[in-house]
Amino acid sequence: MENQITIPKSSLDFLSQLKENNNKPWFEANKPNYLNELNHIENFAGALLQELSKTDVLETASGKKSVYRIYRDIRFSKDKTPFKTFWGGSFTRATNARRGGYYFHLEEGNSFFAGGFWGPNAADLKRIRSEFAHDPEPFRKILKSKTFVSTFGTLQGEQLKTSPKGFDADHEAIDLLRYKQFLIIKRFTDDEVLSPKFLEQALETCQNMRPFFDYMSEVLTTDINGGSIL
């Protein structure tokens, strides 16, 4: 890989300091440090976006656009601390034909890349379940693949304790039918995040999400007979 942009330790250290001083006066006094560390994260995100765009079509315009604001929306939250204590961001896949998205979360002791469907709407969830009920094997093949298991381990997400409405509890795909969310997550240690190889590892992680995304994209853009609904 040509690009060797790294994340400096100071970017994680700033977050640790922010956790201990999560208030506006401290943040304003340390605003120059924040902007400097934000620049590192935006540059990393931009480099990753550039590399990922070689194999996927993304509508996220830049690394800067991908990084979430650090200011929390506290209007309806019991937690009134004003700032997020992690660097987060996402890349959105372009057009309705490409479903799923890439998310990154960087924080000391809690860094990960994730993708999938956090809150699928009722129609999408029904369509996914109908596909599982019809033929679960293509999806099982993805989940059991060596690359998927070595990168993500298992499919994650909330599940029903009982069978969903309209499906038998003894259905052969009941383990898949119970899912309400479909998430894949790859965690990284602090040493990995700060390593010169992290950009390459992050790119590989995102690329390894593609079979999962491609399957879901095909399902969610067709009817049960395979006809396009776009």
Coordinates of C-alpha atoms in Angstrom, one line a residue:
M1 CA 0.0 0.0 0.0
E2 CA 1.4 3.4 -1.0
N3 CA -0.3 5.3 1.8
Q4 CA 1.3 4.8 5.2
I5 CA -0.7 7.3 7.3
T6 CA -0.9 6.3 11.0
I7 CA -2.8 7.3 14.1
P8 CA -0.5 8.8 16.7
K9 CA -0.8 7.8 20.4
S10 CA -1.7 11.4 21.2
S11 CA -5.0 10.9 19.4
L12 CA -6.0 8.3 21.9
D13 CA -4.4 10.1 24.8
F14 CA -6.6 13.2 24.1
L15 CA -9.7 11.1 24.4
S16 CA -8.5 9.7 27.8
Q17 CA -8.0 13.3 29.0
L18 CA -11.4 14.3 27.7
K19 CA -13.0 11.5 29.7
E20 CA -11.6 12.9 32.9
N21 CA -12.5 16.5 31.9
N22 CA -15.7 16.2 30.0
N23 CA -16.8 19.8 30.3
K24 CA -16.9 22.9 28.0
P25 CA -14.3 25.0 29.8
W26 CA -11.6 22.3 29.6
F27 CA -12.5 21.5 26.0
E28 CA -12.3 25.2 25.0
A29 CA -9.0 25.6 26.7
N30 CA -7.7 22.5 24.8
K31 CA -9.4 23.2 21.5
P32 CA -6.1 23.6 19.6
N33 CA -5.1 20.1 20.7
Y34 CA -8.5 18.7 19.7
L35 CA -8.2 20.2 16.2
N36 CA -4.7 18.8 15.8
E37 CA -5.8 15.3 16.8
L38 CA -9.0 15.6 14.7
N39 CA -6.8 16.3 11.7
H40 CA -4.9 13.1 12.2
I41 CA -8.2 11.1 12.3
E42 CA -9.6 12.9 9.2
N43 CA -6.3 12.2 7.3
F44 CA -6.5 8.5 8.3
A45 CA -10.1 8.3 7.3
G46 CA -9.4 10.0 4.0
A47 CA -6.6 7.5 3.2
L48 CA -8.9 4.6 4.1
L49 CA -11.7 6.1 1.9
Q50 CA -9.3 6.5 -1.0
E51 CA -8.1 2.8 -0.8
L52 CA -11.6 1.4 -0.2
S53 CA -13.0 3.4 -3.1
K54 CA -10.8 1.2 -5.4
T55 CA -13.1 -1.8 -4.7
D56 CA -16.4 -0.2 -3.7
V57 CA -18.5 2.8 -4.7
L58 CA -19.0 5.2 -1.8
E59 CA -21.0 8.4 -1.6
T60 CA -19.0 9.8 1.4
A61 CA -17.2 12.7 -0.1
S62 CA -14.0 12.8 2.1
G63 CA -12.3 11.6 5.2
K64 CA -13.4 14.9 6.9
K65 CA -17.0 14.3 5.9
S66 CA -16.9 10.8 7.3
V67 CA -15.9 11.7 10.9
Y68 CA -18.7 12.3 13.3
R69 CA -19.0 15.5 15.3
I70 CA -17.5 15.2 18.8
Y71 CA -20.4 17.2 20.3
R72 CA -23.1 15.0 21.9
D73 CA -26.8 15.6 21.5
I74 CA -27.9 15.7 25.2
R75 CA -31.4 17.0 24.7
F76 CA -33.1 13.7 25.4
S77 CA -30.3 12.0 27.3
K78 CA -29.8 11.5 31.1
D79 CA -26.1 11.7 30.4
K80 CA -25.4 15.4 30.2
T81 CA -21.7 15.2 29.4
P82 CA -21.2 17.4 26.3
F83 CA -18.6 15.5 24.4
K84 CA -18.1 12.0 22.9
T85 CA -15.1 10.3 24.2
F86 CA -14.2 8.4 21.0
W87 CA -13.4 9.1 17.4
G88 CA -16.2 7.7 15.2
G89 CA -17.2 7.9 11.6
S90 CA -18.6 6.0 8.7
F91 CA -18.5 5.5 4.9
T92 CA -21.8 5.2 3.1
R93 CA -22.2 2.9 0.0
A94 CA -23.6 4.6 -3.0
T95 CA -27.1 4.2 -4.5
N96 CA -30.0 1.9 -3.3
A97 CA -28.4 -1.0 -5.0
R98 CA -25.5 -1.1 -2.5
R99 CA -26.8 -1.8 1.0
G100 CA -24.8 -1.7 4.2
G101 CA -22.1 0.7 5.4
Y102 CA -18.7 0.8 7.1
Y103 CA -18.3 2.2 10.6
F104 CA -15.2 2.9 12.7
H105 CA -14.9 3.6 16.4
L106 CA -11.5 4.5 17.9
E107 CA -11.0 4.7 21.6
E108 CA -8.4 3.5 24.1
G109 CA -9.2 -0.1 24.9
N110 CA -12.3 -0.1 22.7
S111 CA -11.5 0.2 19.0
F112 CA -13.4 -1.6 16.3
F113 CA -14.7 -1.6 12.7
A114 CA -18.2 -2.7 12.1
G115 CA -20.8 -3.0 9.4
G116 CA -24.3 -4.2 8.8
F117 CA -27.8 -3.3 9.6
W118 CA -28.4 -1.8 13.1
G119 CA -32.1 -1.1 12.8
P120 CA -33.6 -2.6 9.7
N121 CA -37.1 -1.3 9.0
A122 CA -40.0 -3.7 9.1
A123 CA -40.1 -4.3 5.3
D124 CA -36.4 -5.0 5.1
L125 CA -36.5 -7.3 8.1
K126 CA -39.4 -9.2 6.6
R127 CA -37.6 -9.6 3.3
I128 CA -34.4 -10.9 4.9
R129 CA -36.3 -13.4 7.0
S130 CA -38.3 -14.6 3.9
E131 CA -35.0 -15.2 2.2
F132 CA -33.6 -17.2 5.2
A133 CA -36.8 -19.2 5.3
H134 CA -36.6 -19.9 1.6
D135 CA -32.9 -20.9 1.4
P136 CA -30.5 -20.2 4.3
E137 CA -27.5 -22.0 2.8
P138 CA -26.0 -19.1 0.8
F139 CA -25.9 -16.9 4.0
R140 CA -24.6 -19.8 6.1
K141 CA -21.8 -20.3 3.6
I142 CA -20.7 -16.7 4.1
L143 CA -20.9 -16.9 7.9
K144 CA -18.9 -20.2 7.8
S145 CA -16.2 -19.0 5.4
K146 CA -12.6 -19.0 6.6
T147 CA -12.3 -15.2 5.9
F148 CA -15.5 -14.3 7.8
V149 CA -14.7 -16.4 10.8
S150 CA -11.1 -15.3 11.1
T151 CA -12.1 -11.6 10.8
F152 CA -15.4 -11.3 12.5
G153 CA -16.0 -14.5 14.4
T154 CA -19.8 -14.7 14.3
L155 CA -22.8 -12.7 13.3
Q156 CA -23.9 -10.3 16.0
G157 CA -27.0 -8.4 16.9
E158 CA -30.2 -8.5 19.0
Q159 CA -32.3 -11.6 18.7
L160 CA -35.8 -12.6 19.6
K161 CA -36.1 -15.2 22.4
T162 CA -38.9 -16.8 20.5
S163 CA -39.7 -17.4 16.9
P164 CA -40.8 -14.4 14.8
K165 CA -44.4 -14.1 13.9
G166 CA -45.3 -16.3 10.9
F167 CA -42.3 -18.7 11.4
D168 CA -42.3 -22.1 13.1
A169 CA -40.0 -22.5 16.1
D170 CA -38.6 -25.7 14.6
H171 CA -37.8 -24.1 11.2
E172 CA -34.3 -25.2 10.0
A173 CA -33.2 -21.6 9.9
I174 CA -34.7 -20.5 13.2
D175 CA -31.3 -19.4 14.5
L176 CA -31.1 -16.9 11.6
L177 CA -34.8 -15.9 11.7
R178 CA -34.5 -14.8 15.3
Y179 CA -32.1 -11.9 14.4
K180 CA -33.4 -8.4 14.6
Q181 CA -30.0 -6.8 13.8
F182 CA -27.3 -8.1 11.5
L183 CA -23.9 -6.8 12.6
I184 CA -20.3 -7.8 12.0
I185 CA -17.5 -6.4 14.2
K186 CA -13.7 -6.6 14.2
R187 CA -12.0 -5.4 17.3
F188 CA -8.5 -4.0 17.5
T189 CA -6.0 -3.6 20.4
D190 CA -4.4 -0.2 21.1
D191 CA -1.1 -1.5 19.7
E192 CA -2.8 -2.5 16.5
V193 CA -4.5 0.9 16.1
L194 CA -1.2 2.7 16.6
S195 CA 0.7 0.4 14.3
P196 CA 2.0 1.4 10.9
K197 CA 0.0 -1.6 9.6
F198 CA -3.4 -0.3 10.9
L199 CA -4.5 1.3 7.6
E200 CA -3.8 -1.9 5.8
Q201 CA -5.6 -4.0 8.4
A202 CA -8.6 -1.6 8.5
L203 CA -8.9 -1.8 4.7
E204 CA -8.7 -5.6 4.7
T205 CA -11.4 -5.7 7.4
C206 CA -13.7 -3.5 5.3
Q207 CA -13.1 -5.5 2.2
N208 CA -13.9 -8.7 4.1
M209 CA -17.4 -7.3 4.8
R210 CA -18.2 -7.3 1.1
P211 CA -19.6 -10.9 0.7
F212 CA -22.0 -10.1 3.6
F213 CA -22.9 -6.7 2.0
D214 CA -23.3 -8.2 -1.4
Y215 CA -25.7 -10.9 -0.2
M216 CA -27.8 -8.4 1.7
S217 CA -27.8 -6.0 -1.2
E218 CA -29.1 -8.6 -3.6
V219 CA -31.8 -9.7 -1.1
L220 CA -33.0 -6.2 -0.4
T221 CA -33.1 -5.1 -4.0
T222 CA -35.1 -8.1 -5.2
D223 CA -38.4 -9.8 -4.4
I224 CA -38.6 -13.5 -3.3
N225 CA -38.6 -14.6 -6.9
G226 CA -35.4 -12.7 -7.6
G227 CA -37.0 -9.9 -9.6
S228 CA -35.5 -6.4 -9.2
I229 CA -37.6 -3.9 -7.1
L230 CA -35.4 -0.9 -7.9

